[in-house]
PDB file of C-alpha atoms and ligand atoms in Angstrom:
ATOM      1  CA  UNK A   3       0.000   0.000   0.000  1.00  0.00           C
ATOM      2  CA  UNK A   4       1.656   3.481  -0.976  1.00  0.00           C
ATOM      3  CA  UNK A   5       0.860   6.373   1.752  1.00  0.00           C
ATOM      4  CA  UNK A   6       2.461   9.288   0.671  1.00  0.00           C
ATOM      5  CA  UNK A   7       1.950  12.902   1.984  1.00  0.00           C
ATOM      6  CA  UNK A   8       2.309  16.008   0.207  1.00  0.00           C
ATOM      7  CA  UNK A   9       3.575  19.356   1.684  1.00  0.00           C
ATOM      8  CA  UNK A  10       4.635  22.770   0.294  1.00  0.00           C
ATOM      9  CA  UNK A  11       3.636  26.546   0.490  1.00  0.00           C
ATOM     10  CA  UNK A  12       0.627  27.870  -1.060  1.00  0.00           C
ATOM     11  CA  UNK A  13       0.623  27.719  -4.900  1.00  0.00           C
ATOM     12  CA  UNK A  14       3.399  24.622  -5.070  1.00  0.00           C
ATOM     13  CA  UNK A  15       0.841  22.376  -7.399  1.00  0.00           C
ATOM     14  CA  UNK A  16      -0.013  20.238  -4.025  1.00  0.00           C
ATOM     15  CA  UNK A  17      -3.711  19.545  -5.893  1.00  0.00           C
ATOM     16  CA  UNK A  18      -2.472  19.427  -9.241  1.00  0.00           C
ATOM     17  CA  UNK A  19       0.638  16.792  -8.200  1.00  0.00           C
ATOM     18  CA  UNK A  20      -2.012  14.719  -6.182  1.00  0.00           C
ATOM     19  CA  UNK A  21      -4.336  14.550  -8.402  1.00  0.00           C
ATOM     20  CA  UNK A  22      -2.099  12.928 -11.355  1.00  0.00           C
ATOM     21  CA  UNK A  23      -0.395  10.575  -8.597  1.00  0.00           C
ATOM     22  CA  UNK A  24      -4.093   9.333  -7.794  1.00  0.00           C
ATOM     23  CA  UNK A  25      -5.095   9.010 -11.354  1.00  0.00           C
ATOM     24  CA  UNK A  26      -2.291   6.973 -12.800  1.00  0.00           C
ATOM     25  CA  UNK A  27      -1.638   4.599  -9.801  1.00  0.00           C
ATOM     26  CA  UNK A  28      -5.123   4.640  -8.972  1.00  0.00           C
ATOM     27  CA  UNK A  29      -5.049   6.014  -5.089  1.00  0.00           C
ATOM     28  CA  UNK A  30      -6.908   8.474  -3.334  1.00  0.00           C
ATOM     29  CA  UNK A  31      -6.431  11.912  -3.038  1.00  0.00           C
ATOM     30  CA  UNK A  32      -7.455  13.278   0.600  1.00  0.00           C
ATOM     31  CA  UNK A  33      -7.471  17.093   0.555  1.00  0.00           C
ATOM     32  CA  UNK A  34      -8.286  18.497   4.356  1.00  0.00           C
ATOM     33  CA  UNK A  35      -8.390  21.858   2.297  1.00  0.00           C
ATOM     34  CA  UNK A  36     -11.442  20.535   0.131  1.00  0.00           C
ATOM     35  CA  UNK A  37     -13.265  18.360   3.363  1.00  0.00           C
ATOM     36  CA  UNK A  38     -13.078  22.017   4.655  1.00  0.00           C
ATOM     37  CA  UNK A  39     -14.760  23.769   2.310  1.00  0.00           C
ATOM     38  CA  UNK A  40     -17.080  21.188   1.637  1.00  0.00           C
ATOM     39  CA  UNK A  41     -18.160  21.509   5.335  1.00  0.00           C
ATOM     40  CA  UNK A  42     -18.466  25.367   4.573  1.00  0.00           C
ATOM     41  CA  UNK A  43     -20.796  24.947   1.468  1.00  0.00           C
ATOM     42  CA  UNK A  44     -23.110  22.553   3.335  1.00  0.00           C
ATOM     43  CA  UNK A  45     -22.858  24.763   6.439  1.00  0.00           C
ATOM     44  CA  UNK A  46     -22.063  21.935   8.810  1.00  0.00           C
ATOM     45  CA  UNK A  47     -21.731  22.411  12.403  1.00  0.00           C
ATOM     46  CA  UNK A  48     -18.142  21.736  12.043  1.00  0.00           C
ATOM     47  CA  UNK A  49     -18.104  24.590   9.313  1.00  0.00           C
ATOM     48  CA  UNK A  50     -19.753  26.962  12.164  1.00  0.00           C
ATOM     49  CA  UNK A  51     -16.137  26.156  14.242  1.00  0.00           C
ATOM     50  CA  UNK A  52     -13.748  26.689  11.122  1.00  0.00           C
ATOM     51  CA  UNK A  53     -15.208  29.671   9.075  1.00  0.00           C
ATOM     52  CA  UNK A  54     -14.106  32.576  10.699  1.00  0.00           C
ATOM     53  CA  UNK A  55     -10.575  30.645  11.128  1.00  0.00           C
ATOM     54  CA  UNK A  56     -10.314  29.568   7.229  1.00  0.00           C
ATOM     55  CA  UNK A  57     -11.349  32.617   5.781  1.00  0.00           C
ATOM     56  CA  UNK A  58      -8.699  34.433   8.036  1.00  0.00           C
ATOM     57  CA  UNK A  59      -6.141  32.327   6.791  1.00  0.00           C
ATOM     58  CA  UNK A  60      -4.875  30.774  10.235  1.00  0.00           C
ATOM     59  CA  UNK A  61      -4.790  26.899  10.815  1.00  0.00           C
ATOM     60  CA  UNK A  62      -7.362  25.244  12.480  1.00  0.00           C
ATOM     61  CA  UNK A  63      -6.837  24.296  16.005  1.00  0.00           C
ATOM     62  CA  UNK A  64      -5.103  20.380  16.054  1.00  0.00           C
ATOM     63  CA  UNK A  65      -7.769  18.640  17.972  1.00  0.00           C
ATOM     64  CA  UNK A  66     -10.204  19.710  14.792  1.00  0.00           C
ATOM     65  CA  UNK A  67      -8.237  18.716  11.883  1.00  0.00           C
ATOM     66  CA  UNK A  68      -7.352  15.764  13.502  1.00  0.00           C
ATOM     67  CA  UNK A  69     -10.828  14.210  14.152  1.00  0.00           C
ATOM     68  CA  UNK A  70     -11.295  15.030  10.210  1.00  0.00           C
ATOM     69  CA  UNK A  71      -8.237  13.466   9.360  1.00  0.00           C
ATOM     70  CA  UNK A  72      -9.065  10.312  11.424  1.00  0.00           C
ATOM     71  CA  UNK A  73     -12.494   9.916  10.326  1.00  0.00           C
ATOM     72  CA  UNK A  74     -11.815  10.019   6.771  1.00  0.00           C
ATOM     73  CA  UNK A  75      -8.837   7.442   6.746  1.00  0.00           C
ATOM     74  CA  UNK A  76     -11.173   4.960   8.523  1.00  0.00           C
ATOM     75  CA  UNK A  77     -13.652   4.918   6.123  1.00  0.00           C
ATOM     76  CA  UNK A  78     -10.735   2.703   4.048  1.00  0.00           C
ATOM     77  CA  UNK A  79     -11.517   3.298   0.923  1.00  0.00           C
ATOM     78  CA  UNK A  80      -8.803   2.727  -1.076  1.00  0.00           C
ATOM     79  CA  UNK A  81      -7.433  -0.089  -3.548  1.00  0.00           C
ATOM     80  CA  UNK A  82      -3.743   0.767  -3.357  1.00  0.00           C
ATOM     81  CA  UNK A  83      -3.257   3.971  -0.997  1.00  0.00           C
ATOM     82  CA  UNK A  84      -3.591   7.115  -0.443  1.00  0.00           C
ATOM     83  CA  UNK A  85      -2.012  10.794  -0.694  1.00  0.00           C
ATOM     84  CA  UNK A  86      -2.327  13.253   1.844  1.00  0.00           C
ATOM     85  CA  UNK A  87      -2.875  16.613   0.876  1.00  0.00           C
ATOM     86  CA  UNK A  88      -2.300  19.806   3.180  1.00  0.00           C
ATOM     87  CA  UNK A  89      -1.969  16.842   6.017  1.00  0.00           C
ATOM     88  CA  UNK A  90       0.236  17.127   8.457  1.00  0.00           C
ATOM     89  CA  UNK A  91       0.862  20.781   8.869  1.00  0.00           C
ATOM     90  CA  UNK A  92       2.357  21.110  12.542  1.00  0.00           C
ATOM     91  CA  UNK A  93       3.973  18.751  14.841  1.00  0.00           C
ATOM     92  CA  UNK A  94       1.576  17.820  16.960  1.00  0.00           C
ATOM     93  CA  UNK A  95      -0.141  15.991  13.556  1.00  0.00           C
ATOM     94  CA  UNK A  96       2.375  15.088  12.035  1.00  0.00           C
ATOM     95  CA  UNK A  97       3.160  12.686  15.484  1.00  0.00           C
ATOM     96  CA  UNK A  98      -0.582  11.847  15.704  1.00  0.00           C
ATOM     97  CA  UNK A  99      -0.185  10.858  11.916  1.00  0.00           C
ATOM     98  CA  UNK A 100       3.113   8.775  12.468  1.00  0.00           C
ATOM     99  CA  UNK A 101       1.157   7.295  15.460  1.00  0.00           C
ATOM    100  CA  UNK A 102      -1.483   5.242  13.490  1.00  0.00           C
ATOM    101  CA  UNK A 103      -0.012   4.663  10.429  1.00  0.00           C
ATOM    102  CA  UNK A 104       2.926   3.812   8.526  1.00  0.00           C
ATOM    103  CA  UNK A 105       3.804   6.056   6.247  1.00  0.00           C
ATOM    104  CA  UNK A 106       5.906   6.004   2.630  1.00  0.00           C
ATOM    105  CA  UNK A 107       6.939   9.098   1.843  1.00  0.00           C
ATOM    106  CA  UNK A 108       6.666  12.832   2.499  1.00  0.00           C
ATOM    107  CA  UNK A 109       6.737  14.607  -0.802  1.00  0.00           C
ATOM    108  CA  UNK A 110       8.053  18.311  -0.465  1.00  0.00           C
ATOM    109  CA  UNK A 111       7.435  20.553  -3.301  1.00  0.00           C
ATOM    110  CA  UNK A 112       9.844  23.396  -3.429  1.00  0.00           C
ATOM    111  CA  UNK A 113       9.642  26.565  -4.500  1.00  0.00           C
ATOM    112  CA  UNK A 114      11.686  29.774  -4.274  1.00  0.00           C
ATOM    113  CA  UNK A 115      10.717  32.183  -1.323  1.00  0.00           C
ATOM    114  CA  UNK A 116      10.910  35.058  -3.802  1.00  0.00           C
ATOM    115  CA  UNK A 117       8.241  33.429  -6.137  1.00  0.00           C
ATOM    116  CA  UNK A 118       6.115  32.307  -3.453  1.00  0.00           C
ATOM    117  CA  UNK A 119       6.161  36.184  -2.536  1.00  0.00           C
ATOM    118  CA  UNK A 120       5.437  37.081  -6.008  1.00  0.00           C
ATOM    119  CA  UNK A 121       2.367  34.200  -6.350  1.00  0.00           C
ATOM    120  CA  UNK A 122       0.785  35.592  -3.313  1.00  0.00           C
ATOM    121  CA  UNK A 123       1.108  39.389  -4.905  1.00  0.00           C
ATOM    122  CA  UNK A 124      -0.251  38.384  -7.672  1.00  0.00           C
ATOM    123  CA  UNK A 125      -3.210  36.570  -6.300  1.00  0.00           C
ATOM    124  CA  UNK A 126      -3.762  39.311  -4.475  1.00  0.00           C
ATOM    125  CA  UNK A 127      -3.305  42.048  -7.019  1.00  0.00           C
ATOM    126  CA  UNK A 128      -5.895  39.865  -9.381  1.00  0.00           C
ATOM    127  CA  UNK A 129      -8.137  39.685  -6.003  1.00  0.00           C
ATOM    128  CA  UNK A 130      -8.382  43.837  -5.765  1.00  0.00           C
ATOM    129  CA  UNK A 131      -8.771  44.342  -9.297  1.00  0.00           C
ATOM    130  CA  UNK A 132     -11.562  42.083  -9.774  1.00  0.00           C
ATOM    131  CA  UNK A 133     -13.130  42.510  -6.656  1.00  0.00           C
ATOM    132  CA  UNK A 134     -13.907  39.202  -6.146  1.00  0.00           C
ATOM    133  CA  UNK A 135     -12.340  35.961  -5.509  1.00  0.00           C
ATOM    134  CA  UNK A 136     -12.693  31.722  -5.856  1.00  0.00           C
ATOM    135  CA  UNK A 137     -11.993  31.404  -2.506  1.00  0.00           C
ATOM    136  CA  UNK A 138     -12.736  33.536   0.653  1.00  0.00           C
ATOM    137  CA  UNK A 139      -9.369  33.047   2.055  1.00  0.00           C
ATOM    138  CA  UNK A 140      -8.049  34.583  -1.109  1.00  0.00           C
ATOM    139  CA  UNK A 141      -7.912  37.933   0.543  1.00  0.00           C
ATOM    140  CA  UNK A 142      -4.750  39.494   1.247  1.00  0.00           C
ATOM    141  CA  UNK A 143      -4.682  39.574   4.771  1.00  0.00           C
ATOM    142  CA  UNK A 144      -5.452  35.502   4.845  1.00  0.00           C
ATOM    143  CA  UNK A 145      -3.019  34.908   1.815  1.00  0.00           C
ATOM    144  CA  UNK A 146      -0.105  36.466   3.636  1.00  0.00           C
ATOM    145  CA  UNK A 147      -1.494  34.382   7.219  1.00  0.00           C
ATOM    146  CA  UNK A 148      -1.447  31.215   5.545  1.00  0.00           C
ATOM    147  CA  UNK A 149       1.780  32.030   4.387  1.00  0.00           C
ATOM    148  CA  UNK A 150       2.925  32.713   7.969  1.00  0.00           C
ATOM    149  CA  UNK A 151       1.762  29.615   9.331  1.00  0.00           C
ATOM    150  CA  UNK A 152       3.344  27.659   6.634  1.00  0.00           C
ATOM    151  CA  UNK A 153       6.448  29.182   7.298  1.00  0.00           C
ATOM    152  CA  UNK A 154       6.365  28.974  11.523  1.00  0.00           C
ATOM    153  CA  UNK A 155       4.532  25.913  11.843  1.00  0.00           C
ATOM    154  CA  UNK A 156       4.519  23.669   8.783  1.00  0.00           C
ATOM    155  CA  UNK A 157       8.219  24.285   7.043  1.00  0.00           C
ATOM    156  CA  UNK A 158      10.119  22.698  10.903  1.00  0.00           C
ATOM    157  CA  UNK A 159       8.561  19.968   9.730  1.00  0.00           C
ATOM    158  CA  UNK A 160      11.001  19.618   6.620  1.00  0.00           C
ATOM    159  CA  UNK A 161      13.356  18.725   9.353  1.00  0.00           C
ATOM    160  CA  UNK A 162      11.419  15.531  11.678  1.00  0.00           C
ATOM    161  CA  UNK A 163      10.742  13.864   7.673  1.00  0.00           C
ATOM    162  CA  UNK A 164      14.035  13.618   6.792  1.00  0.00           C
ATOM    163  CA  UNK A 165      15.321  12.584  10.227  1.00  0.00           C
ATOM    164  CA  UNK A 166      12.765   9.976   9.535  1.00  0.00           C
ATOM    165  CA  UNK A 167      14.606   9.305   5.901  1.00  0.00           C
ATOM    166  CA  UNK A 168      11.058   9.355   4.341  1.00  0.00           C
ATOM    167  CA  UNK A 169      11.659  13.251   3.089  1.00  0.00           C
ATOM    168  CA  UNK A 170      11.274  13.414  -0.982  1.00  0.00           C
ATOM    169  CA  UNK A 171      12.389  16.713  -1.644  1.00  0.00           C
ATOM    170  CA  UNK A 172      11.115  18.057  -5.120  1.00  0.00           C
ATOM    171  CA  UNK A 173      12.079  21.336  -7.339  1.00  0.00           C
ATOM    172  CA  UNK A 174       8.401  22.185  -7.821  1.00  0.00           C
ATOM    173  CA  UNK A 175       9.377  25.394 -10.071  1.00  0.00           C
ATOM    174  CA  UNK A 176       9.505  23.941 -13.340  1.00  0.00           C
ATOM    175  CA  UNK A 177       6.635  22.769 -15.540  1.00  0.00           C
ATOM    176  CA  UNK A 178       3.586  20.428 -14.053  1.00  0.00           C
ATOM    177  CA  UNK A 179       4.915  17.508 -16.602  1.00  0.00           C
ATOM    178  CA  UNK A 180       8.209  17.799 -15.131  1.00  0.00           C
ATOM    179  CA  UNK A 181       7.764  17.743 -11.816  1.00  0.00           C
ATOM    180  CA  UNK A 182       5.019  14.989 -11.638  1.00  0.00           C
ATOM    181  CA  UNK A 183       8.000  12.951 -13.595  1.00  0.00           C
ATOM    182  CA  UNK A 184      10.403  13.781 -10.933  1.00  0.00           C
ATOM    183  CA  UNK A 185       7.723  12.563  -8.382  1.00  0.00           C
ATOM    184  CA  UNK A 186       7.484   9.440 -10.028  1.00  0.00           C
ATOM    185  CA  UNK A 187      10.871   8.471 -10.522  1.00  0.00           C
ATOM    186  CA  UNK A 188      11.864   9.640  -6.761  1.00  0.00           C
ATOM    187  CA  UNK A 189       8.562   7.386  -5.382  1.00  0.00           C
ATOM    188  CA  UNK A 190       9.741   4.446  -7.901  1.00  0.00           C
ATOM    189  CA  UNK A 191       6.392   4.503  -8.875  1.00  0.00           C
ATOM    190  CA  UNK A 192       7.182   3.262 -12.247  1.00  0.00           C
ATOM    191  CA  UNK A 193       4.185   2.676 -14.788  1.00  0.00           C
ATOM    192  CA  UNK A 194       0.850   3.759 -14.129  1.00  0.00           C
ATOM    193  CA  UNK A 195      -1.715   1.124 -13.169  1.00  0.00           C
ATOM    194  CA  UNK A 196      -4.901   0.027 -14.521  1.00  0.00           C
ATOM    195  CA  UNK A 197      -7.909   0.964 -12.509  1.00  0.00           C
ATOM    196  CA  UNK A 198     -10.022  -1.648 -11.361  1.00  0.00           C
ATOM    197  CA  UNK A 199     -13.051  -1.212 -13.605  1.00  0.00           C
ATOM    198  CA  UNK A 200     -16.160   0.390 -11.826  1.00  0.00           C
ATOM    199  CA  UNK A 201     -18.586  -2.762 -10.141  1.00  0.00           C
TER     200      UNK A 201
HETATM  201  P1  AMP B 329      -5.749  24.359   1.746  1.00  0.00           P
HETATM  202  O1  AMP B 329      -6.797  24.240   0.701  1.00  0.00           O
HETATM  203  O2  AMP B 329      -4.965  23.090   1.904  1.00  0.00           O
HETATM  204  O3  AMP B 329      -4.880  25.566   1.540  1.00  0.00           O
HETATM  205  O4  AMP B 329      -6.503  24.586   3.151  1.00  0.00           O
HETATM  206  C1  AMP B 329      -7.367  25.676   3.307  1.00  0.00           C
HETATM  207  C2  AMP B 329      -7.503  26.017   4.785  1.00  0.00           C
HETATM  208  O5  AMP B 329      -8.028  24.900   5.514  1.00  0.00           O
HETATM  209  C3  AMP B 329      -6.197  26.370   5.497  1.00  0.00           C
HETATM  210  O6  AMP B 329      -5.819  27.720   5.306  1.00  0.00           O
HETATM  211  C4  AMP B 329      -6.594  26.083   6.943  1.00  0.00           C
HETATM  212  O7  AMP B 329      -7.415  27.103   7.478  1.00  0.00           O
HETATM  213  C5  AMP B 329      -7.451  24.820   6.791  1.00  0.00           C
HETATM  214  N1  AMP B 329      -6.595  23.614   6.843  1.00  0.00           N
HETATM  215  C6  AMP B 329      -6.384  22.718   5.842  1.00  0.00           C
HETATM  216  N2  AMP B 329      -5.555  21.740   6.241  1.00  0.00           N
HETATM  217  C7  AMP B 329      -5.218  22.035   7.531  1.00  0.00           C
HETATM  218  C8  AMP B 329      -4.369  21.412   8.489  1.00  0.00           C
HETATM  219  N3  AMP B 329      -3.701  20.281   8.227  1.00  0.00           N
HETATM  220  N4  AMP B 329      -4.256  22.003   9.712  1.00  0.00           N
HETATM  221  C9  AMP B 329      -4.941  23.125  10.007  1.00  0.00           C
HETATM  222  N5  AMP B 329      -5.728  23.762   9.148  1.00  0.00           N
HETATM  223  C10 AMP B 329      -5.884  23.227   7.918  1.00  0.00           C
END
C-alpha cells in the first residue's frame, strides 16, 4: 500500500501533483483543504467552528483537523493507498499521523521564497482588481497568514521527515509535466496502473 503525503507553500501544485499521482496509480487523493470547504458549502456544524478561522487564513486548532483526518482514513476506501494533501501541517499531527499509520513518503514541493512572494502578490493584485475571488481566504490579509503559518509551523517539519529518511524533496518550479515525472521516478512509482473497472 503506498501512503504518501504532500507538503509545500501555497501555490506549489499540491492539488495538481495529487491529483495525477491518484489518477495513474489509482489512489486516493485526501485534501483536508477541500473536506473544509465542503463543510463550509453545506454549512455543517463543524463549518460553524472553522469559518471565521479559514477565511482568516490561520490553521485550524489540532484537535479539529485531527478528528477530520481520522475519520476520513477509517472509512478505508482505497485499492492501493492514499495521498495526503495539506496533512500534516504542525507537529503535533504530524506525530498523531506517524502514530497510526505507517507512512511512505513525504513529498516536499519546493519553490523559491521570492516566487512564493510574487504568487501571493499576484493573487492578491488579481483579487483587488476584480473585486472578487474563488476562494474567501483569497484575501490578502489571509493569503499572507497562511503564508505565515506555513512558514512557523509547517516548514520545521522539513526537518522531523528527513530525520525519519522518508523526506522526498522536489524542485516544484519547473513545468507540471516535469515535476510529476520527478515525483514518479523519486517514489519508484514506475508505470501507471490500470484501474479496477467500476462494479
Ligand atoms: P488548503 O486548501 O490546503 O490551503 O486549506 C485551506 C484552509 O483549511 C487552510 O488555510 C486552513 O485554514 C485549513 N486547513 C487545511 N488543512 C489544515 C491542516 N492540516 N491544519 C490546520 N488547518 C488546515
Amino acid at each position: 500500500m503506498d501512503k504518501f503525503i504532500l507538503i509545500g507553500p501555497q501555490g506549489s501544485g499540491k492539488g495538481t501533483q495529487s491529483q495525477m499521482i491518484c489518477q495513474d496509480f489509482d489512489c486516493v487523493h485526501i485534501s483536508i483543504g477541500d473536506i473544509f470547504r465542503w463543510n463550509l458549502a453545506n454549512h455543517t456544524k463543524l463549518a460553524a467552528r472553522v469559518t471565521r478561522i479559514m477565511n482568516e487564513g490561520r490553521l485550524v486548532p489540532d484537535e479539529i483537523v485531527e478528528e477530520v483526518v481520522r475519520k476520513r482514513l477509517e472509512e478505508h476506501d482505497w485499492n492501493y493507498g492514499f495521498v495526503l494533501d495539506g496533512f500534516p501541517r504542525t507537529r503535533s499531527q504530524a506525530e498523531y499521523l506517524f502514530e497510526g499509520w505507517n507512512l511512505d513518503r513525504a513529498i516536499y514541493l519546493e519553490i523559491p521564497d521570492e516566487v512564493v512572494y510574487e504568487r501571493v502578490a499576484t493573487r492578491v493584485a488579481q483579487g483587488q482588481a476584480q473585486g472578487f475571488t474563488k476562494r474567501a481566504d483569497d484575501n490578502p490579509e489571509a493569503l499572507k497568514m497562511r503564508l505565515k503559518e506555513y512558514y512557523e509551523k509547517t516548514m520545521p517539519l522539513l526537518d522531523l521527515f528527513e530525520r525519519k529518511n522518508m523526506l522526498l524533496r522536489i524542485n516544484a518550479y519547473r513545468a507540471i509535466p516535469d515535476v510529476y515525472a520527478d515525483i514518479r521516478k523519486g517514489l519508484g512509482l514506475g508505470e501507471p496502473r490500470k484501474k479496477a473497472p467500476a462494479a
